[in-house]
Amino acid sequence: MARRTWTTPRLVRVLTGTCLAALALSGVVTATVLGGAHDGTDAIGHKAAPQVVRSADLYFALNDMDAQAANLLLYGADPDFAKARRESLDTYDQRRNQAATDLQQVAEATADDPAGRAAVQSVIDELGRYQALVAQAQLLDDQAHAAAGRPPADALAAYRSATDLLRQRLLPAADSVTAANAGTVERRFAAERGDLGSGRWWIVAAGVLALAALAGLQRLLAVRYRRVLNAPVAAATLLALGGLVGGVVLVNRAADHLVVAKHDAFDSVIALSRARATAYDLNADESRFLSDPGRAAAYEQSYFDKTQSFARVGGTTLAGYPAALAPLADHHRADHTTIGFGGFLGDELHNITFAGEQDAAERVLAAFQDYQRDDHKIRDLNAAGRLKEAIAFDTGTAAGESNADFARLAAAVDDVQAINQKAMDRAVAATDDDLDAVTAALGAAVLAVALVLVVAGVRPRLREYA
């Protein structure tokens, strides 16, 4: 009875149906995994990561606004600093516009995130108060025709309120937006890597199932119909094999691009964004130190804390920092794998990946050392009662002066960040190209042809029983 039930036509039909179902399953699994990879990379590369960069840029813009506000108090009404004062006013306005643009973009990106929306609103509210206090400090300083480095008490009090607001409310709120988005990138990266790892095996399992079904059908046709090879089924098998290999290759490429975009590039971009903001805050602390003797000790400690954030060296003080960093920097130059300091710069040097990145990072280290030596000269001049000379050296842009060396430092940091940003953009673009609509259409076409070939291969054989 069983033998009569499982006739050759019925066996062919059942196995053909199995092949078609297995091929369809393989196509669906591959499309789902690759579609998830595309969506994950899109979420990280086009949404979350740029959002982190924008919020970090906001943090930088706020820091440099305050640095310029401190410089304006330093210059006072001294005619020798008239040009520098105009430049600081221009830079302050540029940073204010930059902060407003960053805030708008961050606000749009956090529209669906209640916590992020609250943090952005806090920055918007406090930024208006901050700007009003800075404007008040500038007005009072202008009215007093103050000497360089000696702002009137009421102007200094207004600036103190402004910088306290910035440091205690604005910067923490901006940093919380950065941290929240960086956390989102970390979670999406971990989830996407896990999905790609398991997805690879799902593609293999579904593909092997389809190949096994096709092999079974080929054998059945060969045995029952005494033919060596069914050409359409063989062609369908080759297409299924090609689809399996192509799917695995695309998943592996997506995983590689994801690691490059996030681990190799994005992690450096964030470290460098924070280093950039910290450097500008260091520059502001120098101006605050000179303009506000009553808080000089606090600003000096703040400068040292940020110096350690930039390049951490254990067991030293501000006075001994350049001498403590020098041998560590020399050892690193002799052997790039030896990195005896931490902080943002140490993190970056531990993550050198791309062409030109090592040389650019070395320029950051060299410029940072020069800038630290400049800082000690500023403090020595001030301690010797040569305040105007200290201000001139602090804000001077001639070669060898502090702001010239700071400009070198800022440019070097920007260069390293640009290398990593371009690498991240390339990796994301490569995934976009691999998993675009053309790839999806090609995959669908291969699947459709394979299904048609299977049917075309068995149809003539079944007609023999008609």
mmCIF file of C-alpha atoms in Angstrom, residues 148-320:
data_model
loop_
_atom_site.group_PDB
_atom_site.id
_atom_site.type_symbol
_atom_site.label_atom_id
_atom_site.label_comp_id
_atom_site.label_asym_id
_atom_site.label_seq_id
_atom_site.Cartn_x
_atom_site.Cartn_y
_atom_site.Cartn_z
ATOM 1 C CA ALA A 148 44.365 94.823 30.859
ATOM 2 C CA GLY A 149 43.827 91.939 33.284
ATOM 3 C CA ARG A 150 42.096 94.118 35.857
ATOM 4 C CA PRO A 151 38.341 94.033 35.176
ATOM 5 C CA PRO A 152 36.101 95.983 37.562
ATOM 6 C CA ALA A 153 34.522 94.023 40.398
ATOM 7 C CA ASP A 154 30.978 94.148 38.988
ATOM 8 C CA ALA A 155 32.124 92.934 35.546
ATOM 9 C CA LEU A 156 34.136 90.149 37.161
ATOM 10 C CA ALA A 157 31.132 89.156 39.300
ATOM 11 C CA ALA A 158 28.928 88.917 36.183
ATOM 12 C CA TYR A 159 31.531 86.807 34.395
ATOM 13 C CA ARG A 160 31.903 84.565 37.436
ATOM 14 C CA SER A 161 28.157 83.948 37.380
ATOM 15 C CA ALA A 162 28.344 83.213 33.660
ATOM 16 C CA THR A 163 31.264 80.790 33.830
ATOM 17 C CA ASP A 164 29.797 79.065 36.893
ATOM 18 C CA LEU A 165 26.548 78.596 35.012
ATOM 19 C CA LEU A 166 28.450 77.182 32.056
ATOM 20 C CA ARG A 167 30.571 74.787 34.107
ATOM 21 C CA GLN A 168 27.855 73.654 36.524
ATOM 22 C CA ARG A 169 24.799 73.504 34.279
ATOM 23 C CA LEU A 170 25.471 73.984 30.565
ATOM 24 C CA LEU A 171 28.462 71.717 30.066
ATOM 25 C CA PRO A 172 27.093 68.832 32.190
ATOM 26 C CA ALA A 173 23.802 68.988 30.276
ATOM 27 C CA ALA A 174 25.610 69.005 26.925
ATOM 28 C CA ASP A 175 27.851 66.168 28.082
ATOM 29 C CA SER A 176 24.835 64.120 29.160
ATOM 30 C CA VAL A 177 23.464 64.352 25.616
ATOM 31 C CA THR A 178 26.820 63.172 24.256
ATOM 32 C CA ALA A 179 27.023 60.333 26.781
ATOM 33 C CA ALA A 180 23.451 59.205 26.101
ATOM 34 C CA ASN A 181 24.035 59.045 22.349
ATOM 35 C CA ALA A 182 27.405 57.351 22.803
ATOM 36 C CA GLY A 183 25.616 54.745 24.936
ATOM 37 C CA THR A 184 23.097 54.241 22.143
ATOM 38 C CA VAL A 185 25.927 53.618 19.686
ATOM 39 C CA GLU A 186 27.528 51.095 22.073
ATOM 40 C CA ARG A 187 24.253 49.195 22.507
ATOM 41 C CA ARG A 188 23.456 49.166 18.806
ATOM 42 C CA PHE A 189 26.989 48.054 17.986
ATOM 43 C CA ALA A 190 26.859 45.162 20.452
ATOM 44 C CA ALA A 191 23.395 44.116 19.272
ATOM 45 C CA GLU A 192 24.339 44.387 15.597
ATOM 46 C CA ARG A 193 27.510 42.336 16.028
ATOM 47 C CA GLY A 194 25.493 39.665 17.805
ATOM 48 C CA ASP A 195 22.823 39.703 15.111
ATOM 49 C CA LEU A 196 25.408 39.408 12.340
ATOM 50 C CA GLY A 197 27.165 36.557 14.132
ATOM 51 C CA SER A 198 23.976 34.520 14.570
ATOM 52 C CA GLY A 199 22.605 35.642 11.203
ATOM 53 C CA ARG A 200 25.627 34.215 9.435
ATOM 54 C CA TRP A 201 24.775 30.743 10.790
ATOM 55 C CA TRP A 202 21.092 31.109 9.947
ATOM 56 C CA ILE A 203 22.064 31.879 6.353
ATOM 57 C CA VAL A 204 24.386 28.867 6.270
ATOM 58 C CA ALA A 205 21.749 26.570 7.781
ATOM 59 C CA ALA A 206 19.016 27.703 5.379
ATOM 60 C CA GLY A 207 21.377 27.529 2.409
ATOM 61 C CA VAL A 208 22.596 24.040 3.272
ATOM 62 C CA LEU A 209 18.995 22.902 3.665
ATOM 63 C CA ALA A 210 18.185 24.224 0.183
ATOM 64 C CA LEU A 211 21.277 22.575 -1.307
ATOM 65 C CA ALA A 212 20.435 19.271 0.393
ATOM 66 C CA ALA A 213 16.893 19.372 -0.962
ATOM 67 C CA LEU A 214 18.153 20.147 -4.478
ATOM 68 C CA ALA A 215 20.733 17.373 -4.259
ATOM 69 C CA GLY A 216 17.995 14.977 -3.170
ATOM 70 C CA LEU A 217 15.824 16.015 -6.088
ATOM 71 C CA GLN A 218 18.704 15.627 -8.514
ATOM 72 C CA ARG A 219 19.393 12.121 -7.216
ATOM 73 C CA LEU A 220 15.740 11.138 -7.395
ATOM 74 C CA LEU A 221 15.488 12.274 -10.991
ATOM 75 C CA ALA A 222 18.718 10.479 -11.890
ATOM 76 C CA VAL A 223 17.639 7.192 -10.292
ATOM 77 C CA ARG A 224 13.992 7.144 -11.289
ATOM 78 C CA TYR A 225 14.443 8.523 -14.808
ATOM 79 C CA ARG A 226 17.872 7.084 -15.540
ATOM 80 C CA ARG A 227 19.417 10.419 -16.419
ATOM 81 C CA VAL A 228 22.894 11.455 -15.332
ATOM 82 C CA LEU A 229 22.047 15.146 -14.788
ATOM 83 C CA ASN A 230 19.003 17.366 -14.807
ATOM 84 C CA ALA A 231 20.464 20.600 -16.208
ATOM 85 C CA PRO A 232 17.824 23.065 -14.878
ATOM 86 C CA VAL A 233 18.010 21.606 -11.346
ATOM 87 C CA ALA A 234 21.820 21.658 -11.540
ATOM 88 C CA ALA A 235 21.682 25.329 -12.562
ATOM 89 C CA ALA A 236 19.296 26.045 -9.678
ATOM 90 C CA THR A 237 21.747 24.310 -7.339
ATOM 91 C CA LEU A 238 24.595 26.512 -8.569
ATOM 92 C CA LEU A 239 22.450 29.602 -8.045
ATOM 93 C CA ALA A 240 21.566 28.446 -4.526
ATOM 94 C CA LEU A 241 25.247 27.858 -3.798
ATOM 95 C CA GLY A 242 26.093 31.278 -5.195
ATOM 96 C CA GLY A 243 23.371 32.851 -3.078
ATOM 97 C CA LEU A 244 24.690 31.110 0.027
ATOM 98 C CA VAL A 245 28.277 32.187 -0.611
ATOM 99 C CA GLY A 246 27.192 35.710 -1.546
ATOM 100 C CA GLY A 247 25.066 36.043 1.568
ATOM 101 C CA VAL A 248 27.876 34.905 3.858
ATOM 102 C CA VAL A 249 30.364 37.220 2.109
ATOM 103 C CA LEU A 250 28.022 40.191 2.492
ATOM 104 C CA VAL A 251 27.438 39.425 6.170
ATOM 105 C CA ASN A 252 31.176 39.136 6.772
ATOM 106 C CA ARG A 253 31.809 42.409 4.945
ATOM 107 C CA ALA A 254 29.063 44.148 6.921
ATOM 108 C CA ALA A 255 30.586 42.864 10.174
ATOM 109 C CA ASP A 256 34.046 44.066 9.131
ATOM 110 C CA HIS A 257 32.747 47.479 8.077
ATOM 111 C CA LEU A 258 30.856 47.759 11.362
ATOM 112 C CA VAL A 259 34.015 47.123 13.396
ATOM 113 C CA VAL A 260 35.943 49.679 11.333
ATOM 114 C CA ALA A 261 33.176 52.282 11.611
ATOM 115 C CA LYS A 262 32.578 51.900 15.324
ATOM 116 C CA HIS A 263 35.624 50.443 17.054
ATOM 117 C CA ASP A 264 38.428 51.696 14.829
ATOM 118 C CA ALA A 265 37.022 55.081 13.797
ATOM 119 C CA PHE A 266 34.082 56.205 15.934
ATOM 120 C CA ASP A 267 35.776 55.482 19.275
ATOM 121 C CA SER A 268 38.677 57.702 18.189
ATOM 122 C CA VAL A 269 36.312 60.394 16.914
ATOM 123 C CA ILE A 270 34.661 60.605 20.334
ATOM 124 C CA ALA A 271 37.962 60.596 22.248
ATOM 125 C CA LEU A 272 39.259 63.331 19.969
ATOM 126 C CA SER A 273 36.050 65.364 20.199
ATOM 127 C CA ARG A 274 36.391 65.345 23.973
ATOM 128 C CA ALA A 275 40.102 66.118 23.713
ATOM 129 C CA ARG A 276 39.300 69.085 21.482
ATOM 130 C CA ALA A 277 36.725 70.482 23.907
ATOM 131 C CA THR A 278 39.074 69.890 26.839
ATOM 132 C CA ALA A 279 41.900 71.721 25.062
ATOM 133 C CA TYR A 280 39.740 74.791 24.536
ATOM 134 C CA ASP A 281 38.662 74.637 28.167
ATOM 135 C CA LEU A 282 42.355 74.542 29.152
ATOM 136 C CA ASN A 283 42.868 77.684 27.109
ATOM 137 C CA ALA A 284 39.950 79.341 28.889
ATOM 138 C CA ASP A 285 41.322 78.402 32.312
ATOM 139 C CA GLU A 286 44.536 80.270 31.520
ATOM 140 C CA SER A 287 42.564 83.428 30.776
ATOM 141 C CA ARG A 288 40.369 82.938 33.839
ATOM 142 C CA PHE A 289 43.491 82.486 35.972
ATOM 143 C CA LEU A 290 44.964 85.800 34.806
ATOM 144 C CA SER A 291 41.748 87.842 34.940
ATOM 145 C CA ASP A 292 40.454 86.678 38.347
ATOM 146 C CA PRO A 293 43.168 86.587 41.061
ATOM 147 C CA GLY A 294 40.551 85.749 43.674
ATOM 148 C CA ARG A 295 39.911 82.393 41.997
ATOM 149 C CA ALA A 296 43.396 81.855 40.606
ATOM 150 C CA ALA A 297 44.062 78.748 42.709
ATOM 151 C CA ALA A 298 40.763 77.153 41.683
ATOM 152 C CA TYR A 299 41.362 77.860 37.997
ATOM 153 C CA GLU A 300 44.913 76.540 38.275
ATOM 154 C CA GLN A 301 43.609 73.269 39.728
ATOM 155 C CA SER A 302 40.933 73.125 37.040
ATOM 156 C CA TYR A 303 43.633 73.564 34.388
ATOM 157 C CA PHE A 304 45.662 70.710 35.861
ATOM 158 C CA ASP A 305 42.626 68.412 36.081
ATOM 159 C CA LYS A 306 41.880 68.980 32.398
ATOM 160 C CA THR A 307 45.538 68.533 31.501
ATOM 161 C CA GLN A 308 45.335 65.117 33.129
ATOM 162 C CA SER A 309 42.131 64.374 31.216
ATOM 163 C CA PHE A 310 43.955 65.162 27.976
ATOM 164 C CA ALA A 311 47.108 63.142 28.755
ATOM 165 C CA ARG A 312 47.138 61.549 32.208
ATOM 166 C CA VAL A 313 50.515 61.227 33.955
ATOM 167 C CA GLY A 314 50.612 59.762 37.453
ATOM 168 C CA GLY A 315 52.515 61.096 40.442
ATOM 169 C CA THR A 316 53.022 64.696 39.368
ATOM 170 C CA THR A 317 51.805 68.235 39.962
ATOM 171 C CA LEU A 318 51.114 71.070 37.551
ATOM 172 C CA ALA A 319 54.613 72.464 38.106
ATOM 173 C CA GLY A 320 56.235 69.112 37.403
#
